[in-house]
Every structure is written in C-alpha cells, then in structure tokens.
C-alpha cells in the first residue's frame, strides 16, 4: 500500500491486485482525511474489502470445487434479488434455509449425490407433498448453479424422483368449486367489496394480486377488455410487474364479467363520493388504498368453512375459473392464455378432470337415448 497527498490536503491510499481473468495488475484506492497510523490501518482494511469484492465479482460464474451449499445459496440469492419478484425471492429465501438445514450448510456442492440427498430429505420430511416441494426447490437451486458454471455435473438429479402423492391426486377436486358450491358461497358473502372481488377473480381468472392492482383505465368497456400489466405484492405491500411475461395480457370481458365490472365501477365511484378519497384504483378500501388481501382471505376462508364445510382460498377461486371454462367447452390453450400461464400442471389436471367428468355424464345420458 502506498499513499499520495491530494491538493485539498487529504490523503489517497492505494493498492494493486491481479485480475484473475487477465493476469494484469489493477489499482484500487481510498481517500482519508489525514495520514496517521490509525488512518493507515483503516485504509488497509477498506482496500482489502474492495479487493475482495472485486475478486468475488471476477469469480462469479467460475467453477468452484470447494463451493459449499451456503456459498451457492448466497450466490443464488444475489442473482434472484435482481431477477424475480420480491414475493418469489422471499419464498425461495426460506426454502433455501430449510434445504441448508437438512443437507448441511458446509456440505460441498461438488460432493452431493442422489443417495445423500434422498436419505436426508426422506428423514426430514413427513408427507410426500412436502418432500416433492422441497425437491423442486433444491433442483432449481442446483440447476441454477450448473447454468452459471458453479457446478460441473448434475446428472445425479435425474436419479431423484418425486414420491407418489396419493393425497394430492385424491384432493384434486378440492382445488376448485362446483357451480352449485360457488353460487352458495357467493350468496353467503354479504360484504360487497369481498363478494365483488371473489366474483371478479372467478369470472376473469385473474390472480387476487392482479385484481387488487387494477386501475380504472385498465378496464376498457369500449374494447370489452381488462388489461393486466401489474400485480400487488401482498407480502411486501408494493405494486410489481405481473408474475411472468405471459401474465401480461388482455382478458376479454364476456357479458357476465362486463356487467360485474360496471357494478364494481359504480360501487367504487360511490365510495369516492361517500368517503372523499382520491384513488385511481378499480377497487379500493375506504381510504382509497389497496384492498387488504389478508382481510379478504380471512373472510373468504371463514365464510366457506361455515357454508361449505371446507376452507376456500383465493387460488381455489382462480382454479374454479379454469373448471368453469372447461365445462363451457373452451380449449385448454385458450384457458391457459386467459389466466396468464406459460404452463401449469394444476390447470391441465383440472381441465382434464372436468372434461373427463363431462364425458362420463354424456355417456350416462346416451344410455337413455333410443334412436331406432
């Protein structure tokens, strides 16, 4: 480390380091108020921190045979913070903590194998559903490491299969409401704003956050479309872009949905006059703020438990839209575009389940038909 006095009386301390990619010498510096023993010690520490940060950036994307699981997670989080929605980052943050707890933070990523992962996951997880969810998050982490050249071989992932989940298959019908259940639930929802929100999501297929984020200008009665271009992050209380690129979409307002949207607009405008707030939101609270997702979800769950004997979530209302469209004979591809999915196993499963049930009903009716 060397120093040089500046015209303003301060002192610049500098150090050189080698660029690991080019082998060339580079310079880094910090400026201190004066040249004292304490200042030199502080400058030396600051320079080393800067060099370490630079080297970390150079090593980003390089294979590391000594990379630990915690080290990989740290790099993964750094990337995710810039590339995914805050809610997704938070979910994956906690999932990674659990994975490190199960497999060990100091475990070398290059030494991981199928036997080790399966043994530890099976010992830590009780239900097949939880095991499969954990496995999905783990594979995503490891594949990210491979795609960014931190890991040289991940073939062992193919040996780790999801566990058979009979409970998941048996409960597929619980992921959506039958028409008579939906009607019964909506009739019991006596708070207008929550009933409107429920009806809006079930008739449009929007995510709850997408519906809450709508502005007046997003609902176009002339073109009969709803433009979905944002999502309200209920966890971080911020408005973000939609979940995926395919989530940016225009939803056609069929007559039933358009009628509902006109009612919602009148309700919101009446609220403005009554409470005196200024808000561009299509639906909002009494102060013009975004609707409280937690309050809605609580009301929906409690009402459905009382009326239907089971708890209904916002996801179930969205899945119900898929089932209603399938019953109406709308093709799967059209439903997928409408709900803003690039691909969804649940959407496909519900569609196939509903269409198969419809075919069985058709067969029963055909048994009673006599033509000749």
CSV table of C-alpha atoms in Angstrom, one decimal, residues 100-365:
chain,number,residue,atom,x,y,z
A,100,UNK,CA,-29.3,-25.9,4.1
A,101,UNK,CA,-30.6,-27.1,7.5
A,102,UNK,CA,-31.4,-30.6,6.0
A,103,UNK,CA,-28.3,-31.1,3.9
A,104,UNK,CA,-25.8,-29.1,5.9
A,105,UNK,CA,-24.5,-25.6,5.2
A,106,UNK,CA,-20.9,-26.6,4.9
A,107,UNK,CA,-21.6,-29.6,2.5
A,108,UNK,CA,-19.5,-29.3,-0.6
A,109,UNK,CA,-21.8,-28.9,-3.6
A,110,UNK,CA,-19.5,-30.9,-5.8
A,111,UNK,CA,-19.8,-33.9,-3.5
A,112,UNK,CA,-23.6,-34.0,-3.4
A,113,UNK,CA,-25.1,-37.2,-4.8
A,114,UNK,CA,-28.6,-38.8,-5.2
A,115,UNK,CA,-28.2,-41.2,-2.3
A,116,UNK,CA,-27.2,-38.5,0.2
A,117,UNK,CA,-30.0,-36.1,-0.9
A,118,UNK,CA,-32.7,-38.7,-0.8
A,119,UNK,CA,-31.6,-40.1,2.5
A,120,UNK,CA,-31.6,-36.7,4.2
A,121,UNK,CA,-34.8,-35.4,2.6
A,122,UNK,CA,-36.7,-38.5,3.5
A,123,UNK,CA,-35.5,-38.4,7.1
A,124,UNK,CA,-36.6,-34.7,7.4
A,125,UNK,CA,-40.0,-34.7,5.5
A,126,UNK,CA,-43.1,-36.5,6.7
A,127,UNK,CA,-45.5,-36.2,3.7
A,128,UNK,CA,-44.8,-36.9,0.0
A,129,UNK,CA,-46.2,-33.5,-0.8
A,130,UNK,CA,-43.7,-31.7,1.4
A,131,UNK,CA,-40.8,-33.9,0.1
A,132,UNK,CA,-41.7,-33.1,-3.5
A,133,UNK,CA,-42.0,-29.4,-2.9
A,134,UNK,CA,-38.6,-29.4,-1.2
A,135,UNK,CA,-37.1,-31.4,-4.1
A,136,UNK,CA,-38.4,-29.0,-6.6
A,137,UNK,CA,-36.7,-26.0,-4.8
A,138,UNK,CA,-33.5,-28.0,-4.4
A,139,UNK,CA,-33.3,-29.0,-8.1
A,140,UNK,CA,-33.9,-25.3,-9.1
A,141,UNK,CA,-31.0,-24.2,-6.9
A,142,UNK,CA,-28.6,-26.9,-8.3
A,143,UNK,CA,-29.6,-26.3,-11.9
A,144,UNK,CA,-29.0,-22.6,-11.4
A,145,UNK,CA,-25.5,-23.4,-10.1
A,146,UNK,CA,-24.9,-25.6,-13.2
A,147,UNK,CA,-26.2,-23.0,-15.7
A,148,UNK,CA,-23.9,-20.4,-14.1
A,149,UNK,CA,-20.8,-22.7,-14.1
A,150,UNK,CA,-20.5,-23.2,-10.4
A,151,UNK,CA,-21.2,-26.9,-10.7
A,152,UNK,CA,-19.8,-29.1,-13.4
A,153,UNK,CA,-22.0,-32.2,-13.2
A,154,UNK,CA,-25.7,-32.5,-12.0
A,155,UNK,CA,-26.7,-35.8,-13.7
A,156,UNK,CA,-27.5,-37.2,-10.3
A,157,UNK,CA,-30.6,-35.0,-10.2
A,158,UNK,CA,-32.3,-37.4,-12.7
A,159,UNK,CA,-32.0,-40.2,-10.1
A,160,UNK,CA,-34.0,-38.3,-7.5
A,161,UNK,CA,-37.7,-38.8,-8.3
A,162,UNK,CA,-40.8,-37.3,-6.7
A,163,UNK,CA,-42.6,-39.5,-4.3
A,164,UNK,CA,-46.1,-40.8,-5.3
A,165,UNK,CA,-48.6,-38.5,-3.7
A,166,UNK,CA,-52.0,-40.2,-3.5
A,167,UNK,CA,-53.3,-37.5,-1.2
A,168,UNK,CA,-52.6,-34.9,-3.9
A,169,UNK,CA,-54.5,-36.9,-6.5
A,170,UNK,CA,-57.4,-37.6,-4.3
A,171,UNK,CA,-57.8,-33.9,-3.4
A,172,UNK,CA,-57.7,-32.5,-6.9
A,173,UNK,CA,-61.4,-31.9,-6.8
A,174,UNK,CA,-60.8,-29.8,-3.7
A,175,UNK,CA,-58.8,-27.3,-5.7
A,176,UNK,CA,-61.9,-25.8,-7.3
A,177,UNK,CA,-65.6,-25.4,-6.6
A,178,UNK,CA,-68.5,-27.0,-8.4
A,179,UNK,CA,-71.0,-24.5,-9.8
A,180,UNK,CA,-73.6,-25.1,-7.0
A,181,UNK,CA,-70.9,-24.7,-4.4
A,182,UNK,CA,-69.7,-21.4,-5.9
A,183,UNK,CA,-73.3,-20.0,-6.0
A,184,UNK,CA,-73.9,-21.0,-2.4
A,185,UNK,CA,-70.6,-19.3,-1.3
A,186,UNK,CA,-71.2,-16.1,-3.2
A,187,UNK,CA,-74.7,-15.8,-1.8
A,188,UNK,CA,-73.3,-16.0,1.7
A,189,UNK,CA,-70.7,-13.3,1.2
A,190,UNK,CA,-72.6,-10.3,2.5
A,191,UNK,CA,-69.8,-7.7,2.4
A,192,UNK,CA,-70.0,-6.1,-1.0
A,193,UNK,CA,-66.3,-5.5,-1.7
A,194,UNK,CA,-65.3,-9.0,-0.8
A,195,UNK,CA,-68.1,-10.6,-2.9
A,196,UNK,CA,-67.2,-8.3,-5.8
A,197,UNK,CA,-63.5,-9.4,-5.5
A,198,UNK,CA,-64.5,-13.0,-5.4
A,199,UNK,CA,-66.8,-12.7,-8.4
A,200,UNK,CA,-64.1,-10.8,-10.3
A,201,UNK,CA,-61.5,-13.4,-9.9
A,202,UNK,CA,-63.7,-16.3,-10.6
A,203,UNK,CA,-65.2,-14.7,-13.8
A,204,UNK,CA,-61.8,-13.5,-15.1
A,205,UNK,CA,-59.3,-16.0,-13.9
A,206,UNK,CA,-57.1,-13.2,-12.5
A,207,UNK,CA,-54.8,-13.7,-9.6
A,208,UNK,CA,-56.0,-11.9,-6.5
A,209,UNK,CA,-53.0,-9.6,-6.6
A,210,UNK,CA,-53.7,-8.7,-10.2
A,211,UNK,CA,-57.3,-7.8,-9.4
A,212,UNK,CA,-56.3,-5.7,-6.4
A,213,UNK,CA,-53.7,-3.8,-8.6
A,214,UNK,CA,-56.2,-2.9,-11.3
A,215,UNK,CA,-56.7,0.8,-12.1
A,216,UNK,CA,-59.8,2.3,-13.7
A,217,UNK,CA,-58.1,2.8,-17.0
A,218,UNK,CA,-57.3,-1.0,-17.1
A,219,UNK,CA,-60.9,-1.8,-17.6
A,220,UNK,CA,-62.0,-0.7,-21.1
A,221,UNK,CA,-65.7,-1.1,-21.7
A,222,UNK,CA,-65.3,0.1,-25.3
A,223,UNK,CA,-63.0,-2.7,-26.3
A,224,UNK,CA,-64.5,-5.1,-23.7
A,225,UNK,CA,-61.1,-5.9,-22.3
A,226,UNK,CA,-59.2,-5.9,-19.0
A,227,UNK,CA,-55.5,-5.1,-19.3
A,228,UNK,CA,-53.4,-7.0,-16.8
A,229,UNK,CA,-50.0,-5.3,-16.5
A,230,UNK,CA,-49.2,-5.3,-12.8
A,231,UNK,CA,-49.6,-7.3,-9.6
A,232,UNK,CA,-50.0,-6.1,-6.0
A,233,UNK,CA,-47.3,-7.9,-3.8
A,234,UNK,CA,-49.4,-8.6,-0.7
A,235,UNK,CA,-46.3,-9.6,1.3
A,236,UNK,CA,-44.1,-6.5,0.6
A,237,UNK,CA,-47.1,-4.1,0.1
A,238,UNK,CA,-45.8,-2.9,-3.3
A,239,UNK,CA,-47.0,-3.0,-6.9
A,240,UNK,CA,-44.8,-5.0,-9.2
A,241,UNK,CA,-44.9,-6.3,-12.8
A,242,UNK,CA,-47.0,-9.5,-13.2
A,243,UNK,CA,-45.6,-12.8,-12.2
A,244,UNK,CA,-44.4,-13.9,-15.6
A,245,UNK,CA,-44.2,-12.5,-19.1
A,246,UNK,CA,-47.3,-14.4,-20.2
A,247,UNK,CA,-49.1,-12.8,-17.2
A,248,UNK,CA,-49.1,-9.5,-19.2
A,249,UNK,CA,-52.3,-10.0,-21.1
A,250,UNK,CA,-55.7,-8.7,-22.1
A,251,UNK,CA,-58.8,-10.5,-20.8
A,252,UNK,CA,-61.9,-10.4,-22.8
A,253,UNK,CA,-64.9,-9.3,-20.8
A,254,UNK,CA,-67.7,-11.7,-21.6
A,255,UNK,CA,-71.2,-10.2,-20.9
A,256,UNK,CA,-71.4,-11.6,-17.4
A,257,UNK,CA,-68.0,-10.2,-16.5
A,258,UNK,CA,-68.6,-6.9,-18.1
A,259,UNK,CA,-71.9,-6.5,-16.2
A,260,UNK,CA,-70.0,-7.2,-12.9
A,261,UNK,CA,-67.2,-4.7,-13.8
A,262,UNK,CA,-69.8,-2.0,-14.4
A,263,UNK,CA,-71.3,-2.7,-10.9
A,264,UNK,CA,-67.8,-2.6,-9.3
A,265,UNK,CA,-67.0,0.8,-11.0
A,266,UNK,CA,-70.3,2.3,-9.7
A,267,UNK,CA,-69.5,0.9,-6.3
A,268,UNK,CA,-66.0,2.4,-6.3
A,269,UNK,CA,-67.1,5.8,-7.6
A,270,UNK,CA,-69.9,5.9,-5.0
A,271,UNK,CA,-67.2,5.2,-2.3
A,272,UNK,CA,-65.2,8.2,-3.6
A,273,UNK,CA,-68.1,10.5,-3.1
A,274,UNK,CA,-69.0,9.0,0.3
A,275,UNK,CA,-65.6,9.0,1.9
A,276,UNK,CA,-63.9,11.8,-0.1
A,277,UNK,CA,-60.8,10.0,-1.2
A,278,UNK,CA,-58.9,10.3,-4.4
A,279,UNK,CA,-57.8,7.0,-6.0
A,280,UNK,CA,-57.3,5.6,-9.5
A,281,UNK,CA,-57.8,2.0,-8.3
A,282,UNK,CA,-60.6,0.0,-9.8
A,283,UNK,CA,-61.4,-1.5,-6.3
A,284,UNK,CA,-60.1,0.0,-3.1
A,285,UNK,CA,-60.5,0.5,0.7
A,286,UNK,CA,-62.4,3.3,2.4
A,287,UNK,CA,-59.2,5.5,2.3
A,288,UNK,CA,-58.5,4.8,-1.4
A,289,UNK,CA,-55.8,2.3,-0.6
A,290,UNK,CA,-55.3,-1.2,-2.0
A,291,UNK,CA,-57.7,-3.8,-0.7
A,292,UNK,CA,-56.3,-5.7,2.3
A,293,UNK,CA,-55.6,-9.2,1.0
A,294,UNK,CA,-55.3,-10.7,4.5
A,295,UNK,CA,-58.7,-9.5,5.5
A,296,UNK,CA,-60.3,-10.8,2.3
A,297,UNK,CA,-58.6,-14.2,2.6
A,298,UNK,CA,-59.7,-14.5,6.2
A,299,UNK,CA,-63.3,-13.6,5.3
A,300,UNK,CA,-63.3,-16.0,2.3
A,301,UNK,CA,-61.9,-18.8,4.4
A,302,UNK,CA,-64.3,-18.3,7.4
A,303,UNK,CA,-67.4,-17.9,5.2
A,304,UNK,CA,-66.6,-21.0,3.1
A,305,UNK,CA,-65.8,-23.1,6.2
A,306,UNK,CA,-69.2,-22.1,7.6
A,307,UNK,CA,-71.2,-22.6,4.4
A,308,UNK,CA,-69.3,-25.4,2.6
A,309,UNK,CA,-67.6,-27.1,5.4
A,310,UNK,CA,-64.1,-26.5,4.0
A,311,UNK,CA,-61.7,-23.6,3.7
A,312,UNK,CA,-61.6,-21.9,0.3
A,313,UNK,CA,-58.6,-19.8,-0.7
A,314,UNK,CA,-58.0,-17.2,-3.5
A,315,UNK,CA,-56.2,-19.9,-5.5
A,316,UNK,CA,-59.3,-22.1,-5.4
A,317,UNK,CA,-61.4,-19.2,-6.9
A,318,UNK,CA,-58.9,-18.9,-9.7
A,319,UNK,CA,-58.9,-22.6,-10.3
A,320,UNK,CA,-62.7,-22.5,-10.3
A,321,UNK,CA,-62.5,-20.2,-13.3
A,322,UNK,CA,-60.5,-22.9,-15.1
A,323,UNK,CA,-63.1,-25.6,-14.3
A,324,UNK,CA,-66.0,-23.3,-15.4
A,325,UNK,CA,-64.2,-22.6,-18.7
A,326,UNK,CA,-63.5,-26.3,-19.2
A,327,UNK,CA,-67.2,-27.1,-18.6
A,328,UNK,CA,-68.2,-24.5,-21.2
A,329,UNK,CA,-66.0,-26.2,-23.8
A,330,UNK,CA,-63.2,-23.6,-24.0
A,331,UNK,CA,-60.0,-25.2,-25.3
A,332,UNK,CA,-57.1,-25.6,-22.8
A,333,UNK,CA,-54.8,-23.4,-24.8
A,334,UNK,CA,-57.3,-20.5,-24.6
A,335,UNK,CA,-57.8,-21.0,-20.9
A,336,UNK,CA,-54.1,-21.0,-20.3
A,337,UNK,CA,-53.7,-17.7,-22.2
A,338,UNK,CA,-56.7,-16.2,-20.3
A,339,UNK,CA,-55.3,-17.0,-16.9
A,340,UNK,CA,-51.7,-15.9,-17.9
A,341,UNK,CA,-50.0,-19.2,-17.5
A,342,UNK,CA,-46.9,-20.3,-19.5
A,343,UNK,CA,-47.6,-23.8,-18.3
A,344,UNK,CA,-49.4,-25.2,-15.3
A,345,UNK,CA,-49.8,-28.8,-14.2
A,346,UNK,CA,-52.7,-27.8,-12.0
A,347,UNK,CA,-54.6,-26.0,-14.8
A,348,UNK,CA,-54.1,-29.1,-17.1
A,349,UNK,CA,-55.1,-31.5,-14.3
A,350,UNK,CA,-58.3,-29.6,-13.6
A,351,UNK,CA,-59.1,-29.3,-17.3
A,352,UNK,CA,-58.7,-33.0,-17.9
A,353,UNK,CA,-60.6,-33.9,-14.7
A,354,UNK,CA,-63.6,-31.7,-15.7
A,355,UNK,CA,-63.7,-32.7,-19.3
A,356,UNK,CA,-63.4,-36.4,-18.3
A,357,UNK,CA,-66.3,-36.0,-15.9
A,358,UNK,CA,-68.3,-34.2,-18.6
A,359,UNK,CA,-67.7,-37.1,-21.0
A,360,UNK,CA,-68.9,-39.6,-18.3
A,361,UNK,CA,-72.1,-37.6,-17.9
A,362,UNK,CA,-72.6,-37.6,-21.6
A,363,UNK,CA,-72.2,-41.4,-21.7
A,364,UNK,CA,-74.8,-41.7,-19.0
A,365,UNK,CA,-77.3,-39.6,-21.0
